[in-house]
């Protein structure tokens, strides 16, 4: 696996405080040094600060959080590079301050960020972090799905994560470090199991019932009421007015309600979404042979996102898991107990441990 | 049918020339008065000027075009109201000038314009025209699909039109004036038979083949080559970079080529698109009972747009027609011999004839 972790060779604004800093042991295996874990999303950015347990082989559970800060968008595609960098620096400074710590204590940073689809994306973001931190600080940049996986496996990169919120993606790692992903390509490229995909299909069903191409469905009244519209014709203007995916994905609960009331059109939409989400995981499992030689090997499937966590009678997450287990009985679901930012911090810790083990063997 | 034709009650800049204007007969049933037909689209606006044949019951064929002008976008959603109105006035002035005519000779105007989905859309555009023309000039505003239908039926509103270009829509009229439409709701609302829909499904198939969710397909090499990309991963960035529908729809020829080479994935995409387009027409035919009581009645289906006119071995338009005729043997295809702007002009002429017949009976 190429984790794009790198140390910074340049001198830095925060470096002057670092040299000669004493790392006093706290008695629990930690010293004053810290790890920053960041979950950089389109709506908000979360940073947590955890202690560096350098001498222990496993982290205490629950993970002690020294400080946590939330800021705005750090997706450079949305707000531009300057604003995104500003947000990142601000949220890290605040998390450090709340921890009673400072830049000089930072030993490693892991940023899980959406929209990292290509090595060039990671390289660009690493360059920003390199300008902030001195050369000895370990820096890691990952797709946000990787941090989400780590949030369910306490930082260990093994198994598969399935995220289904407004968008959807499946991402997995084999024990030997090989990685694979499926879906996560956006609405144009057919992420039909996503919240956007489910809701767009429901809106389409309303139009088709209205113009005679499809069967009547409860979705019509349910969705028109939710949007305060009086006719399906008005849905065309409604979608053109603001095509943002999250606005459309927000209709998923209406679809689930109709399926719970046994509406056949809504039920078919959810059944198809379940098949699509399960297929994303199965494709990753097969490519990485996560199920072992006999197909019955055990591996975790971390389940994240509003579509899978709805906790309704018609439970999409449960159905997806059932569908995966029909083919791979060793798949076991994990609902993360910590947020993705903590996953990112745990990931950094695991990378550090792996590197130090690697060094001790070399 | 509410055709939103209206006369203008206000005085007007061009009115002064009109009073006392002599309408000399030209010997062929026309006088100096003219009709303007306009096809207002998102990429361009076409205006044609035809003579008013007030004393004849049918128009000469081919329709004599006195003048024709082309201008830019007149879709107010794209360029704003001021620019759209400016474009309309400019293109009409140029068509009149090329005809050796002027504003005072205009007897009727029909504007077929995309994006007219609601009575309020028509009312707004009529208000613009009202400010340009004096009160005796007849003004008609229609969805561009109605002008396309008229381009195939010499202005008679009967039968059904199917447009499949970047988008798709089906629109029909019964003899008694009832009207109905299907599809035409845009990409979010599932116009899967459109050029955009076909190409988006092909791009999705490439992603699915790449991440293991779908079968391998010729589409991968064909599309990557057409877009000068080296890996399916890069398609994600390509779609995010510019989500314009026409850019995606431009890939339809690649899909047709793969289907002609017997690629099963491409073939299924086209077969599904054919079913979807045929269903749009069938829904309109059924709602309007265009096929008569016994289901065998004759009615025209006007076929318009790049997807239907491709003239390839794998002929989407021919397959759609076959599919419609399986259910409605009386459906007969028409490929318009004139452009939509001429259809709009013919439509205006037909409205005028209907109104004068109505008046002579009253």
Coordinates of C-alpha atoms in Angstrom, one line a residue, chain A residues 53-314:
Chain A
X53 CA 1.4 6.1 23.2
X54 CA 4.8 5.4 21.9
X55 CA 5.7 2.5 24.1
X56 CA 2.5 0.5 24.1
X57 CA 1.5 -2.1 21.5
X58 CA -2.2 -1.4 21.7
X59 CA -4.2 1.8 22.4
X60 CA -6.4 2.2 25.4
X61 CA -10.1 1.8 24.6
X62 CA -11.9 4.2 24.6
X63 CA -9.2 6.3 22.9
X64 CA -8.5 9.4 25.1
X65 CA -9.3 12.6 23.2
X66 CA -7.3 15.5 24.5
X67 CA -9.0 18.1 22.3
X68 CA -11.5 18.4 19.5
X69 CA -12.3 21.3 17.1
X70 CA -14.7 21.8 14.3
X71 CA -14.4 24.2 11.4
X72 CA -15.9 24.7 7.9
X73 CA -15.2 23.2 4.5
X74 CA -11.6 22.1 3.7
X75 CA -12.4 20.7 0.2
X76 CA -10.3 22.7 -2.1
X77 CA -12.6 21.9 -5.0
X78 CA -15.4 23.8 -3.2
X79 CA -13.7 26.7 -1.5
X80 CA -10.3 27.1 -3.3
X81 CA -6.8 26.2 -2.0
X82 CA -6.2 29.2 0.1
X83 CA -9.4 28.9 2.1
X84 CA -9.0 25.2 2.5
X85 CA -5.5 25.5 3.8
X86 CA -6.6 28.3 6.2
X87 CA -9.4 26.1 7.5
X88 CA -7.0 23.2 8.1
X89 CA -4.5 25.3 10.0
X90 CA -7.2 26.9 12.1
X91 CA -8.9 23.6 13.1
X92 CA -5.5 22.1 14.1
X93 CA -4.5 25.1 16.1
X94 CA -7.8 25.1 18.0
X95 CA -7.6 21.3 18.7
X96 CA -4.1 21.8 20.0
X97 CA -5.1 24.8 22.1
X98 CA -8.0 22.9 23.6
X99 CA -5.6 20.0 24.4
X100 CA -3.4 22.4 26.3
X101 CA -0.8 21.5 23.7
X102 CA 1.0 23.3 20.9
X103 CA 2.5 22.8 17.4
X104 CA 5.8 21.6 18.9
X105 CA 4.1 18.6 20.4
X106 CA 2.8 17.2 17.1
X107 CA 4.4 13.9 16.2
X108 CA 2.1 12.8 13.4
X109 CA -0.9 14.1 11.4
X110 CA -3.4 12.0 9.4
X111 CA -5.9 13.8 7.2
X112 CA -8.8 11.8 5.7
X113 CA -10.3 13.9 3.0
X114 CA -13.1 13.5 0.5
X115 CA -12.3 13.7 -3.2
X116 CA -8.9 12.0 -3.0
X117 CA -9.2 9.8 -6.1
X118 CA -5.8 10.1 -7.6
X119 CA -2.1 10.1 -6.4
X120 CA -1.9 13.8 -7.6
X121 CA -4.7 14.8 -5.2
X122 CA -2.8 13.3 -2.3
X123 CA 0.5 14.9 -3.4
X124 CA -1.0 18.3 -3.5
X125 CA -2.5 18.1 -0.1
X126 CA 0.7 16.7 1.4
X127 CA 2.5 19.7 0.1
X128 CA 0.3 22.0 2.1
X129 CA 0.9 20.0 5.3
X130 CA 4.6 20.0 4.6
X131 CA 4.7 23.8 4.7
X132 CA 3.1 23.8 8.1
X133 CA 5.1 21.1 9.9
X134 CA 8.8 20.5 10.5
X135 CA 10.6 17.7 8.9
X136 CA 10.4 15.1 11.7
X137 CA 6.6 15.2 11.8
X138 CA 5.0 12.2 10.0
X139 CA 2.3 13.2 7.5
X140 CA -0.4 11.0 6.0
X141 CA -3.2 11.9 3.5
X142 CA -5.9 9.4 2.7
X143 CA -9.3 9.2 1.1
X144 CA -12.0 9.8 3.8
X145 CA -13.2 6.3 3.3
X146 CA -9.9 5.0 4.6
X147 CA -10.3 7.0 7.8
X148 CA -13.9 5.7 8.1
X149 CA -12.6 2.1 7.9
X150 CA -10.0 2.9 10.6
X151 CA -12.8 4.3 12.8
X152 CA -14.3 0.8 12.9
X153 CA -11.1 -1.2 13.2
X154 CA -9.2 0.9 15.7
X155 CA -6.8 2.0 13.1
X156 CA -6.1 -1.4 11.5
X157 CA -6.3 -1.4 7.7
X158 CA -8.0 -4.7 7.1
X159 CA -11.4 -5.5 5.7
X160 CA -13.8 -3.3 3.9
X161 CA -15.7 -0.1 4.7
X162 CA -19.1 0.8 3.1
X163 CA -20.1 4.4 3.2
X164 CA -23.6 5.4 2.1
X165 CA -24.7 8.9 2.8
X166 CA -25.3 11.5 0.1
X167 CA -22.8 9.6 -2.0
X168 CA -21.5 6.0 -1.5
X169 CA -18.2 4.2 -1.8
X170 CA -16.7 0.9 -0.8
X171 CA -13.0 0.7 0.1
X172 CA -11.0 -2.3 1.3
X173 CA -7.5 -3.5 2.4
X174 CA -6.0 -6.9 2.5
X175 CA -3.5 -7.9 5.2
X176 CA -0.6 -7.6 2.7
X177 CA -1.5 -3.9 2.1
X178 CA -3.3 -4.3 -1.3
X179 CA -6.2 -2.0 -1.6
X180 CA -9.3 -1.7 -3.8
X181 CA -12.4 0.5 -4.1
X182 CA -15.7 0.3 -5.9
X183 CA -18.4 3.0 -6.5
X184 CA -17.7 6.5 -5.2
X185 CA -17.7 7.9 -8.7
X186 CA -20.5 10.4 -8.2
X187 CA -24.1 10.7 -9.4
X188 CA -23.3 10.9 -13.2
X189 CA -21.4 7.6 -13.0
X190 CA -24.2 5.6 -11.4
X191 CA -23.8 5.5 -7.6
X192 CA -27.3 4.2 -7.3
X193 CA -27.0 2.9 -3.7
X194 CA -26.2 6.4 -2.4
X195 CA -28.8 8.7 -0.7
X196 CA -28.8 10.8 -3.9
X197 CA -29.3 7.7 -6.1
X198 CA -32.2 6.4 -4.0
X199 CA -34.0 9.8 -3.9
X200 CA -33.4 10.5 -7.6
X201 CA -35.0 7.2 -8.4
X202 CA -38.0 8.1 -6.2
X203 CA -38.4 11.5 -7.9
X204 CA -38.2 9.7 -11.3
X205 CA -40.9 7.3 -10.2
X206 CA -43.2 10.3 -9.3
X207 CA -42.7 11.8 -12.8
X208 CA -43.3 8.4 -14.4
X209 CA -46.5 7.8 -12.5
X210 CA -47.6 11.3 -13.4
X211 CA -47.0 11.1 -17.2
X212 CA -48.3 7.5 -17.5
X213 CA -45.0 5.7 -17.9
X214 CA -45.0 4.0 -14.5
X215 CA -47.4 2.7 -11.8
X216 CA -49.0 5.0 -9.3
X217 CA -47.1 5.2 -6.0
X218 CA -47.4 6.7 -2.5
X219 CA -44.1 8.5 -3.2
X220 CA -46.1 11.2 -5.1
X221 CA -48.1 12.5 -2.1
X222 CA -45.2 11.9 0.3
X223 CA -42.6 13.7 -1.7
X224 CA -44.8 16.6 -2.9
X225 CA -45.9 17.2 0.8
X226 CA -42.3 17.1 2.0
X227 CA -41.3 19.7 -0.6
X228 CA -44.5 21.8 -0.3
X229 CA -45.3 21.4 -4.0
X230 CA -48.8 20.9 -5.5
X231 CA -48.0 19.0 -8.7
X232 CA -45.4 16.6 -10.0
X233 CA -44.8 19.1 -12.9
X234 CA -43.3 21.4 -10.4
X235 CA -40.6 18.8 -9.5
X236 CA -38.9 19.7 -12.8
X237 CA -38.4 23.3 -11.7
X238 CA -37.5 22.2 -8.2
X239 CA -34.6 20.0 -9.4
X240 CA -33.4 22.7 -11.9
X241 CA -33.5 25.4 -9.2
X242 CA -30.7 23.8 -7.1
X243 CA -29.2 20.5 -8.2
X244 CA -27.2 20.0 -5.0
X245 CA -26.9 16.3 -4.2
X246 CA -27.5 16.7 -0.5
X247 CA -30.8 18.5 -1.1
X248 CA -32.0 15.5 -3.2
X249 CA -30.6 12.9 -0.8
X250 CA -32.5 14.4 2.1
X251 CA -35.6 12.7 0.6
X252 CA -34.4 9.2 1.6
X253 CA -36.6 9.1 4.8
X254 CA -39.7 9.6 2.6
X255 CA -38.8 6.7 0.4
X256 CA -38.2 4.5 3.5
X257 CA -41.6 5.5 4.9
X258 CA -43.3 4.5 1.7
X259 CA -41.5 1.2 1.7
X260 CA -42.5 0.6 5.3
X261 CA -46.1 1.2 4.2
X262 CA -45.6 -1.6 1.6
X263 CA -45.5 0.7 -1.5
X264 CA -44.1 -1.5 -4.2
X265 CA -42.4 1.2 -6.2
X266 CA -40.5 2.5 -3.1
X267 CA -39.7 -1.1 -2.0
X268 CA -38.2 -1.9 -5.4
X269 CA -36.0 1.3 -5.2
X270 CA -34.7 0.2 -1.8
X271 CA -34.2 -3.4 -2.8
X272 CA -32.2 -2.3 -5.9
X273 CA -30.1 0.1 -3.7
X274 CA -29.4 -2.8 -1.3
X275 CA -28.2 -5.0 -4.2
X276 CA -26.0 -2.1 -5.5
X277 CA -24.4 -1.4 -2.1
X278 CA -23.8 -5.1 -1.5
X279 CA -22.3 -5.5 -4.9
X280 CA -19.8 -2.7 -4.2
X281 CA -18.6 -4.5 -1.1
X282 CA -18.6 -7.9 -2.9
X283 CA -16.5 -6.5 -5.7
X284 CA -13.8 -5.3 -3.3
X285 CA -13.9 -8.5 -1.2
X286 CA -13.4 -10.6 -4.4
X287 CA -10.6 -8.5 -5.8
X288 CA -8.7 -8.6 -2.5
X289 CA -9.6 -12.2 -1.6
X290 CA -10.7 -11.0 1.9
X291 CA -12.8 -14.1 2.3
X292 CA -9.7 -16.4 2.1
X293 CA -9.3 -19.5 -0.2
X294 CA -12.5 -21.3 0.8
X295 CA -14.6 -18.2 0.7
X296 CA -15.6 -18.5 4.3
X297 CA -12.8 -16.5 5.9
X298 CA -13.7 -13.8 8.4
X299 CA -13.3 -10.1 7.7
X300 CA -14.9 -6.9 9.0
X301 CA -17.3 -4.7 7.0
X302 CA -17.4 -1.2 8.6
X303 CA -20.8 0.4 7.9
X304 CA -21.0 4.2 7.9
X305 CA -23.4 6.9 6.7
X306 CA -27.0 8.0 7.0
X307 CA -28.4 5.5 4.6
X308 CA -27.0 2.5 6.6
X309 CA -27.7 4.0 10.0
X310 CA -31.3 5.0 9.6
X311 CA -32.4 2.5 12.3
X312 CA -35.9 2.1 10.7
X313 CA -38.2 -0.9 10.3
X314 CA -37.0 -1.1 6.7

